[in-house]
Every structure is written in C-alpha cells, then in structure tokens.
C-alpha cells in the first residue's frame, strides 16, 4: 500500500498480520532508508538501496508472516550532514522510525549515528566505510554492517606490497572516507615493508583530476592509490588511462566496486584488484536473488545493495524473535547471532558495532575472459572475517574498553 508522496520522501507501507505485537512501538516497525538519490554516490546506492530495502520487507512479510506492520520510508540526504541529521531527527521524533539504514557518505553516517544515539534508536550503516564509525565515534546504537576502509585497504595494501609494489602515493578525497582509506592503507603498506612517498587531497566532486594525477605520476611511485569513491573515483581512473599513467604505474581504486567496473568498462579496469563482501555470481543463493534485483532495476546488485537487503532482514528477524523493537534489546539479540545469509558469511557483531564477515579479493577480467554482461570478476582469494578486519586489540572504541578486548 503506497502512501501519498511527501516533500522529498517516498513512503511505502507494507501491512502484515491482523494485530501488532504488544511490545512493538506504535504497533508498527518503521525503517528509514537515508541515501544519496541524486549525487555522486547515487549509482552506488540511491534507488538500488531503496529497491533492495523493499525486496527485504516484501520477502520478510511473505515468508515470516509477522504479527506487526512494517513501513518503509526513504529520503535523499543530498550529501549534507545538516540535512541528514535533520531528517533523522524528524523521523525519530515525529514519524516513529525505529531503524535507519544506508547513510552512504561517511560524514553523513557519523552525523546520523550521533542523532541515533541521542534518540536511542538504531542505525545500520550499509553505505559508508570510514573506520571512525567503529572507533573514535563508535556508538552502542550503530551497526557498521557492509564494509569498512580497513578491510579493503588492509587487503589491497598488503597484497600489492607483497607483490613488489613498494612505493605508494595517494590521491585522497578531503573528507572522512578518504582520510580513513589513506590511514588504513598506509598502515598496511608499511607493515608489509613498503613506504608512502606522498599524498595529496582533493575536494569531493572535483570535475578535473588532470593536475592531481600528473602530480602523482611525477612522484615515481609504484602504486597510485585512489582514496575516494563514486564519480570522483571514475574521473581519476579515466584521467589516469587517458594520460597513459596506468601503463607505467599501478592504479588502485581502494574502495572500487562492481558498480565502478561497470561504469568504466573492462578495457579501462581489466586486471584491477578489488576487495568486496559480495559478488552477484559468487554462489547460487547470490545469483537467484541478484536476478530478481536485476528484473526490477535493469542491473545487477552491488555489495551495498546486498548488504541493505541483509541488514533489514536481520533486523526484522530480531524484532520478530523478541516481539519488541526496543533498540537495546535488538542490539543485544544481534550480538548473540551468527550471520550467514546471501551477503554476510561467517559473520558476527562485535562490541565496537562492527559486523565482521568474510570478504573476497577479486581480479577484474579482460574483455576476452568475460562471458557476457556483468561477468566481471575472477575470485583470487577468500579472506576470513577474523583476518580481514581491524583486530579489537587495536580498537579506539570506548565500548571495547568497557567490554574487554577479544580478538
């Protein structure tokens, strides 16, 4: 049942069961998808996140027949922290939203996490990756669900440095995500015996990367690490190819995804190494769900889309088990669970709010190796959850200090 469109907000009500559980607030579970619907991250998330969320709610209602109603609301945060925080506060205060998800853009995620903690609701971050989310700004109300800069940068930094690419130079977007990627990749490179010989920062939404990439080329580095995402990543890699930089030095998109490979094409990205937590063709469960997603959107889902589906399904399952949408109770329940679904394999939720799960090192196929549309990856290695993520012994999260560190 669709409600009328409100200003900038699409609301979808999915009613289930004749009566709500006694401990469900407002006799309804309401989930908000707060995403970038029109900016530089919209292709990564945006309508894809909304579609995945609707699929999760539809499937949960059809398969579980819960004794409560479920409603989904969505909004565009416009990549502005004040807009995101204001929307989250409004949802919590006046619309009865119990859980918010997506929040792509790390600065946005951190702002919404603070509001969520103040309101004692829940945030499941499936779009953003800054490790500040589970370190300095960790929260008992936030689940860091899909990916983080540590798992990507650590895996790629170590792998390439071990292969002999010892000298690194970073081109980094000047906000939370980029700084976290560069920080984590630097640690991995140095621990593997390499060195970082320089870096530079660029504003988000930079239209011309020529001067940045030429300066990186002039550094003489073995690897130029691109520490940004979305349109910025695409523009930087395109410039590197146009100037022939990628033929002389290794160009690495440290947060690159299948969405980026699709946008740039195999001719531009062939041979690139990437770390992801999901690939549509990794197993039969992933293929079945992904083809359903493709029927609705015209494209295969990326890691963030799959994570949004998984997060909402796990959240609703916890609410049903408990008969309550109380944030503290749901978080406690999730911490007791092992996560194994189409997205999260061998996963569990740690005291710092990080959901750790297996991740995968892929190499992008050449055009000749690809057998058709969306056939982009060759699996190189499966990285177990406990090895992929920052160990709790290195955590800067106050919650870990309280709980007592465990690796």
Short mmCIF file of C-alpha atoms in Angstrom, two decimals:
data_model
loop_
_atom_site.label_atom_id
_atom_site.label_comp_id
_atom_site.label_asym_id
_atom_site.label_seq_id
_atom_site.Cartn_x
_atom_site.Cartn_y
_atom_site.Cartn_z
CA UNK A 1 0.00 0.00 0.00
CA UNK A 2 1.61 3.28 -1.08
CA UNK A 3 1.05 6.48 0.83
CA UNK A 4 0.96 9.86 -0.93
CA UNK A 5 4.33 11.33 -1.82
CA UNK A 6 5.54 13.84 0.75
CA UNK A 7 8.19 16.53 0.23
CA UNK A 8 11.31 14.68 -0.89
CA UNK A 9 10.19 11.50 0.88
CA UNK A 10 8.71 8.34 -0.62
CA UNK A 11 6.71 6.23 1.81
CA UNK A 12 5.77 2.63 1.29
CA UNK A 13 3.60 0.83 3.79
CA UNK A 14 3.53 -2.92 3.84
CA UNK A 15 0.91 -4.21 6.21
CA UNK A 16 1.08 -7.66 7.68
CA UNK A 17 -0.90 -9.55 10.28
CA UNK A 18 -4.13 -8.54 11.93
CA UNK A 19 -2.56 -7.21 15.09
CA UNK A 20 0.80 -5.93 16.22
CA UNK A 21 2.97 -7.46 18.88
CA UNK A 22 2.41 -5.95 22.29
CA UNK A 23 5.92 -4.54 22.65
CA UNK A 24 6.15 -3.02 19.16
CA UNK A 25 6.15 0.78 19.45
CA UNK A 26 3.23 2.47 17.66
CA UNK A 27 2.10 -1.05 16.65
CA UNK A 28 4.46 -0.77 13.70
CA UNK A 29 8.12 -1.27 12.77
CA UNK A 30 9.27 1.64 10.62
CA UNK A 31 12.54 1.62 8.70
CA UNK A 32 14.12 4.64 7.01
CA UNK A 33 16.47 4.42 4.03
CA UNK A 34 18.51 7.63 4.04
CA UNK A 35 20.57 7.74 0.86
CA UNK A 36 22.13 9.81 -1.90
CA UNK A 37 19.38 9.81 -4.50
CA UNK A 38 20.87 12.30 -6.99
CA UNK A 39 24.53 13.00 -6.17
CA UNK A 40 27.91 11.38 -6.77
CA UNK A 41 27.05 8.22 -4.79
CA UNK A 42 23.59 7.68 -6.27
CA UNK A 43 24.75 4.97 -8.67
CA UNK A 44 26.36 3.05 -5.81
CA UNK A 45 23.32 3.37 -3.59
CA UNK A 46 20.27 5.56 -4.25
CA UNK A 47 17.43 3.77 -5.96
CA UNK A 48 19.35 0.50 -5.74
CA UNK A 49 19.30 0.74 -1.94
CA UNK A 50 15.58 1.51 -1.97
CA UNK A 51 14.86 -1.46 -4.23
CA UNK A 52 16.90 -3.80 -2.02
CA UNK A 53 15.09 -2.48 1.06
CA UNK A 54 11.66 -3.03 -0.50
CA UNK A 55 12.66 -6.55 -1.51
CA UNK A 56 13.78 -7.26 2.06
CA UNK A 57 10.50 -6.08 3.54
CA UNK A 58 8.40 -7.86 0.92
CA UNK A 59 10.28 -11.13 1.42
CA UNK A 60 10.16 -10.91 5.20
CA UNK A 61 6.41 -10.27 5.22
CA UNK A 62 5.73 -13.06 2.74
CA UNK A 63 7.98 -15.63 4.38
CA UNK A 64 7.65 -14.83 8.09
CA UNK A 65 4.07 -13.52 8.41
CA UNK A 66 4.97 -11.33 11.40
CA UNK A 67 2.35 -10.13 13.87
CA UNK A 68 3.23 -6.48 13.27
CA UNK A 69 3.11 -3.93 10.48
CA UNK A 70 6.18 -2.80 8.58
CA UNK A 71 6.61 0.55 6.88
CA UNK A 72 9.48 1.81 4.75
CA UNK A 73 10.29 5.49 4.26
CA UNK A 74 13.09 6.94 2.14
CA UNK A 75 14.76 10.31 1.67
CA UNK A 76 17.68 11.99 -0.07
CA UNK A 77 20.31 13.37 2.32
CA UNK A 78 21.93 15.35 -0.55
CA UNK A 79 25.39 14.56 0.88
CA UNK A 80 24.82 17.26 3.50
CA UNK A 81 25.34 16.40 7.16
CA UNK A 82 22.85 19.02 8.37
CA UNK A 83 20.16 17.72 6.01
CA UNK A 84 20.82 14.12 7.07
CA UNK A 85 20.83 14.89 10.80
CA UNK A 86 17.65 16.96 10.49
CA UNK A 87 15.86 14.22 8.55
CA UNK A 88 16.95 11.55 11.04
CA UNK A 89 15.79 13.67 13.97
CA UNK A 90 12.42 14.28 12.28
CA UNK A 91 11.98 10.59 11.52
CA UNK A 92 12.73 9.60 15.09
CA UNK A 93 10.75 12.39 16.78
CA UNK A 94 7.62 12.69 14.66
CA UNK A 95 7.38 9.69 12.33
CA UNK A 96 8.20 6.85 14.71
CA UNK A 97 11.13 5.47 12.70
CA UNK A 98 12.83 2.65 14.61
CA UNK A 99 15.86 1.99 12.42
CA UNK A 100 17.71 3.91 9.71
CA UNK A 101 19.95 2.28 7.12
CA UNK A 102 22.22 3.04 4.15
CA UNK A 103 23.58 6.56 5.04
CA UNK A 104 26.15 6.46 2.24
CA UNK A 105 28.78 9.21 2.71
CA UNK A 106 30.82 8.74 5.86
CA UNK A 107 30.33 12.27 7.16
CA UNK A 108 26.58 11.73 6.87
CA UNK A 109 26.82 8.37 8.63
CA UNK A 110 28.70 9.90 11.56
CA UNK A 111 26.16 12.73 11.90
CA UNK A 112 23.20 10.33 11.83
CA UNK A 113 24.93 7.99 14.27
CA UNK A 114 25.13 10.81 16.81
CA UNK A 115 21.42 11.62 16.44
CA UNK A 116 20.55 7.93 16.68
CA UNK A 117 22.45 7.58 19.93
CA UNK A 118 20.72 10.64 21.39
CA UNK A 119 17.31 9.22 20.47
CA UNK A 120 18.18 5.63 21.49
CA UNK A 121 17.10 4.14 18.16
CA UNK A 122 19.10 2.02 15.71
CA UNK A 123 21.34 2.75 12.74
CA UNK A 124 22.61 0.02 10.42
CA UNK A 125 25.29 1.55 8.19
CA UNK A 126 25.34 -0.24 4.83
CA UNK A 127 26.67 2.54 2.61
CA UNK A 128 29.62 4.13 4.39
CA UNK A 129 33.05 2.78 5.27
CA UNK A 130 35.01 5.20 7.47
CA UNK A 131 36.54 3.36 10.42
CA UNK A 132 35.74 6.33 12.64
CA UNK A 133 32.26 4.77 12.77
CA UNK A 134 33.53 1.85 14.87
CA UNK A 135 36.49 3.58 16.50
CA UNK A 136 36.57 7.15 17.85
CA UNK A 137 32.85 7.72 17.17
CA UNK A 138 31.52 4.24 17.89
CA UNK A 139 28.03 4.02 19.34
CA UNK A 140 26.03 1.33 21.14
CA UNK A 141 23.18 2.13 18.75
CA UNK A 142 25.09 1.75 15.47
CA UNK A 143 25.88 -1.40 13.48
CA UNK A 144 28.70 -0.95 10.96
CA UNK A 145 27.37 -3.52 8.54
CA UNK A 146 28.62 -3.74 4.96
CA UNK A 147 32.27 -2.78 4.63
CA UNK A 148 34.99 -0.60 6.07
CA UNK A 149 38.12 1.06 4.82
CA UNK A 150 40.34 -1.15 6.98
CA UNK A 151 39.22 -4.45 5.40
CA UNK A 152 39.62 -3.08 1.85
CA UNK A 153 42.80 -1.07 2.33
CA UNK A 154 44.49 -3.72 4.50
CA UNK A 155 43.83 -6.49 1.99
CA UNK A 156 44.87 -4.49 -1.08
CA UNK A 157 47.79 -2.71 0.58
CA UNK A 158 49.36 -5.92 1.85
CA UNK A 159 48.73 -7.88 -1.35
CA UNK A 160 50.30 -5.35 -3.72
CA UNK A 161 53.21 -4.53 -1.43
CA UNK A 162 53.95 -8.25 -1.07
CA UNK A 163 53.94 -8.46 -4.89
CA UNK A 164 56.79 -5.93 -5.03
CA UNK A 165 54.93 -2.65 -5.42
CA UNK A 166 56.74 -0.96 -2.54
CA UNK A 167 56.35 2.79 -3.15
CA UNK A 168 52.88 4.27 -2.77
CA UNK A 169 51.34 7.69 -3.44
CA UNK A 170 47.76 8.61 -2.51
CA UNK A 171 45.18 10.82 -4.22
CA UNK A 172 42.65 11.30 -1.45
CA UNK A 173 39.24 12.96 -1.18
CA UNK A 174 39.31 15.52 1.61
CA UNK A 175 36.64 14.16 3.96
CA UNK A 176 36.13 11.29 6.39
CA UNK A 177 36.09 8.41 3.90
CA UNK A 178 39.24 9.39 2.03
CA UNK A 179 41.23 10.11 5.17
CA UNK A 180 40.24 6.73 6.65
CA UNK A 181 41.20 4.86 3.47
CA UNK A 182 44.59 6.54 3.32
CA UNK A 183 45.24 5.95 7.03
CA UNK A 184 44.39 2.25 6.87
CA UNK A 185 46.21 1.63 3.58
CA UNK A 186 49.33 3.40 4.88
CA UNK A 187 49.45 1.09 7.91
CA UNK A 188 49.05 -1.99 5.71
CA UNK A 189 51.74 -0.88 3.25
CA UNK A 190 54.23 -0.05 5.99
CA UNK A 191 53.58 -3.29 7.86
CA UNK A 192 54.26 -5.19 4.63
CA UNK A 193 57.61 -3.43 4.18
CA UNK A 194 56.57 -0.68 1.77
CA UNK A 195 56.58 3.10 2.09
CA UNK A 196 54.28 6.01 1.30
CA UNK A 197 56.25 8.68 -0.54
CA UNK A 198 53.49 11.29 -0.73
CA UNK A 199 49.82 12.16 -0.95
CA UNK A 200 47.51 14.99 -1.92
CA UNK A 201 43.92 15.90 -1.11
CA UNK A 202 41.11 16.95 -3.45
CA UNK A 203 37.60 18.30 -2.74
CA UNK A 204 34.61 15.98 -3.12
CA UNK A 205 33.04 16.38 -6.55
CA UNK A 206 36.25 17.51 -8.30
CA UNK A 207 35.47 17.81 -12.04
CA UNK A 208 39.06 17.72 -13.35
CA UNK A 209 41.71 15.36 -11.99
CA UNK A 210 44.43 16.14 -14.54
CA UNK A 211 46.69 18.13 -12.22
CA UNK A 212 46.22 15.66 -9.35
CA UNK A 213 47.06 12.60 -11.42
CA UNK A 214 50.01 14.23 -13.17
CA UNK A 215 51.47 15.19 -9.79
CA UNK A 216 51.00 11.60 -8.59
CA UNK A 217 52.65 10.33 -11.77
CA UNK A 218 55.62 12.61 -11.21
CA UNK A 219 56.19 11.12 -7.77
CA UNK A 220 57.67 7.98 -9.29
CA UNK A 221 55.54 5.76 -7.06
CA UNK A 222 54.95 2.13 -7.96
CA UNK A 223 51.30 2.44 -6.93
CA UNK A 224 48.92 5.38 -7.07
CA UNK A 225 46.18 4.65 -4.54
CA UNK A 226 42.91 6.42 -5.33
CA UNK A 227 41.24 7.03 -1.97
CA UNK A 228 37.80 8.23 -2.97
CA UNK A 229 34.54 6.84 -4.33
CA UNK A 230 31.73 7.32 -6.82
CA UNK A 231 32.14 9.90 -9.58
CA UNK A 232 35.45 11.10 -8.12
CA UNK A 233 36.91 7.61 -8.47
CA UNK A 234 35.65 7.29 -12.05
CA UNK A 235 37.12 10.64 -13.09
CA UNK A 236 40.50 9.90 -11.52
CA UNK A 237 40.81 6.47 -13.19
CA UNK A 238 39.67 7.84 -16.57
CA UNK A 239 42.32 10.56 -16.44
CA UNK A 240 44.97 8.01 -15.49
CA UNK A 241 44.09 5.97 -18.57
CA UNK A 242 43.88 8.97 -20.90
CA UNK A 243 47.37 10.08 -19.89
CA UNK A 244 48.78 6.57 -20.04
CA UNK A 245 49.64 6.64 -16.33
CA UNK A 246 48.12 3.21 -15.77
CA UNK A 247 50.63 1.73 -18.24
CA UNK A 248 53.57 2.97 -16.17
CA UNK A 249 52.29 2.72 -12.59
CA UNK A 250 49.74 0.55 -10.80
CA UNK A 251 46.45 2.44 -10.34
CA UNK A 252 44.36 1.11 -7.45
CA UNK A 253 40.83 2.19 -6.58
CA UNK A 254 40.95 1.38 -2.89
CA UNK A 255 37.16 1.46 -2.49
CA UNK A 256 36.25 0.46 -6.04
CA UNK A 257 33.27 -1.83 -6.60
CA UNK A 258 31.49 -3.70 -9.36
CA UNK A 259 29.40 -0.58 -9.99
CA UNK A 260 32.60 1.28 -10.82
CA UNK A 261 33.85 -1.52 -13.09
CA UNK A 262 30.53 -1.47 -14.95
CA UNK A 263 30.63 2.30 -15.37
CA UNK A 264 34.25 2.40 -16.55
CA UNK A 265 34.25 -0.77 -18.66
CA UNK A 266 36.60 -3.74 -18.79
CA UNK A 267 39.01 -2.05 -21.19
CA UNK A 268 39.75 0.53 -18.51
CA UNK A 269 39.64 -1.69 -15.41
CA UNK A 270 40.98 -5.08 -16.63
CA UNK A 271 43.48 -6.60 -14.24
CA UNK A 272 42.46 -4.34 -11.34
CA UNK A 273 42.35 -5.95 -7.91
CA UNK A 274 39.34 -5.21 -5.70
CA UNK A 275 38.07 -6.36 -2.32
CA UNK A 276 34.33 -6.82 -1.91
CA UNK A 277 31.98 -8.51 0.53
CA UNK A 278 29.59 -9.70 -2.17
CA UNK A 279 29.51 -10.54 -5.87
CA UNK A 280 26.29 -11.41 -7.66
CA UNK A 281 27.81 -14.55 -9.24
CA UNK A 282 29.59 -15.92 -6.16
CA UNK A 283 27.12 -18.74 -5.46
CA UNK A 284 23.62 -19.93 -6.33
CA UNK A 285 21.93 -18.03 -3.50
CA UNK A 286 23.53 -14.78 -4.66
CA UNK A 287 22.66 -15.45 -8.31
CA UNK A 288 18.99 -16.18 -7.56
CA UNK A 289 18.48 -13.02 -5.52
CA UNK A 290 20.54 -10.89 -7.89
CA UNK A 291 18.50 -11.88 -10.92
CA UNK A 292 15.35 -10.81 -9.08
CA UNK A 293 17.02 -7.49 -8.33
CA UNK A 294 18.05 -7.14 -11.99
CA UNK A 295 14.46 -7.70 -13.12
CA UNK A 296 13.40 -4.72 -11.01
CA UNK A 297 16.29 -2.36 -11.78
CA UNK A 298 17.87 -3.46 -15.05
CA UNK A 299 21.25 -4.01 -13.35
CA UNK A 300 22.95 -6.46 -11.04
CA UNK A 301 23.20 -5.52 -7.35
CA UNK A 302 26.45 -4.37 -5.83
CA UNK A 303 27.80 -5.11 -2.36
CA UNK A 304 25.92 -2.20 -0.76
CA UNK A 305 22.59 -3.26 -2.23
CA UNK A 306 23.02 -6.81 -0.94
CA UNK A 307 24.08 -5.51 2.46
CA UNK A 308 20.96 -3.33 2.74
CA UNK A 309 18.76 -6.35 1.99
CA UNK A 310 20.66 -8.43 4.56
CA UNK A 311 20.64 -5.76 7.28
CA UNK A 312 16.90 -5.14 7.08
CA UNK A 313 16.16 -8.87 7.02
CA UNK A 314 18.35 -9.49 10.08
CA UNK A 315 16.82 -6.53 11.91
CA UNK A 316 13.23 -7.60 11.25
CA UNK A 317 14.06 -11.19 12.20
CA UNK A 318 15.42 -9.97 15.54
CA UNK A 319 12.29 -7.89 16.17
CA UNK A 320 10.12 -10.91 15.47
CA UNK A 321 12.14 -13.16 17.78
CA UNK A 322 11.89 -10.64 20.59
CA UNK A 323 8.37 -9.37 19.96
CA UNK A 324 9.90 -5.94 20.52
CA UNK A 325 11.59 -3.15 18.54
CA UNK A 326 13.41 -1.79 21.58
CA UNK A 327 16.85 -0.73 20.32
CA UNK A 328 18.83 -2.11 23.27
CA UNK A 329 17.07 -5.45 23.09
CA UNK A 330 17.53 -5.79 19.33
CA UNK A 331 21.23 -4.93 19.54
CA UNK A 332 21.71 -7.49 22.32
CA UNK A 333 19.95 -10.13 20.24
CA UNK A 334 22.06 -9.44 17.14
CA UNK A 335 25.25 -9.74 19.15
CA UNK A 336 24.28 -13.30 20.04
CA UNK A 337 23.78 -14.37 16.43
CA UNK A 338 25.98 -15.85 13.74
CA UNK A 339 25.27 -14.20 10.39
CA UNK A 340 25.06 -16.45 7.33
CA UNK A 341 22.84 -15.21 4.53
CA UNK A 342 23.20 -14.13 0.91
CA UNK A 343 25.53 -11.28 1.98
CA UNK A 344 27.18 -11.99 5.34
CA UNK A 345 29.17 -15.24 5.60
CA UNK A 346 30.66 -16.38 8.92
CA UNK A 347 29.69 -13.09 10.46
CA UNK A 348 29.19 -11.83 13.98
CA UNK A 349 28.62 -8.46 15.61
CA UNK A 350 31.46 -7.21 17.82
CA UNK A 351 31.32 -4.84 20.82
CA UNK A 352 32.55 -1.95 18.63
CA UNK A 353 29.45 -2.29 16.44
CA UNK A 354 31.39 -3.83 13.54
CA UNK A 355 29.75 -6.74 11.75
CA UNK A 356 32.72 -8.78 10.59
CA UNK A 357 32.25 -11.29 7.78
CA UNK A 358 34.29 -12.95 5.05
CA UNK A 359 35.45 -10.70 2.23
CA UNK A 360 36.81 -11.58 -1.20
CA UNK A 361 39.79 -10.49 -3.29
CA UNK A 362 38.78 -10.31 -6.95
CA UNK A 363 40.64 -9.53 -10.16
CA UNK A 364 38.77 -7.81 -12.98
CA UNK A 365 38.60 -9.95 -16.11
CA UNK A 366 39.84 -8.90 -19.51
CA UNK A 367 37.20 -8.31 -22.20
CA UNK A 368 38.17 -11.67 -23.76
CA UNK A 369 37.74 -13.52 -20.45
CA UNK A 370 34.28 -12.10 -19.77
CA UNK A 371 31.44 -14.34 -20.94
CA UNK A 372 28.79 -11.61 -21.04
CA UNK A 373 27.17 -8.67 -19.32
CA UNK A 374 28.14 -8.34 -15.63
CA UNK A 375 30.68 -11.19 -15.84
CA UNK A 376 33.49 -9.08 -14.42
CA UNK A 377 35.34 -10.88 -11.63
CA UNK A 378 37.67 -13.80 -11.08
CA UNK A 379 37.97 -14.86 -7.43
CA UNK A 380 41.58 -14.66 -6.22
CA UNK A 381 41.17 -15.32 -2.51
CA UNK A 382 38.62 -15.55 0.30
CA UNK A 383 39.74 -13.55 3.32
CA UNK A 384 38.26 -14.88 6.59
CA UNK A 385 36.35 -12.41 8.74
CA UNK A 386 38.81 -12.52 11.62
CA UNK A 387 41.75 -11.67 9.32
CA UNK A 388 40.03 -9.05 7.19
CA UNK A 389 39.02 -6.56 9.88
CA UNK A 390 40.87 -4.43 12.38
CA UNK A 391 41.58 -6.55 15.47
CA UNK A 392 39.83 -5.44 18.62
CA UNK A 393 43.21 -5.12 20.29
CA UNK A 394 43.79 -2.08 18.03
CA UNK A 395 40.35 -0.61 18.63
CA UNK A 396 39.94 3.02 19.64
CA UNK A 397 36.29 2.46 20.65
CA UNK A 398 35.23 3.17 24.22
CA UNK A 399 32.73 0.28 24.08
CA UNK A 400 35.54 -2.21 23.56
CA UNK A 401 37.40 -0.88 26.57
CA UNK A 402 34.28 -1.37 28.67
CA UNK A 403 33.52 -4.86 27.38
CA UNK A 404 37.12 -6.09 27.50
CA UNK A 405 39.01 -6.76 24.28
CA UNK A 406 38.71 -10.04 22.46
CA UNK A 407 40.16 -10.83 19.06
#
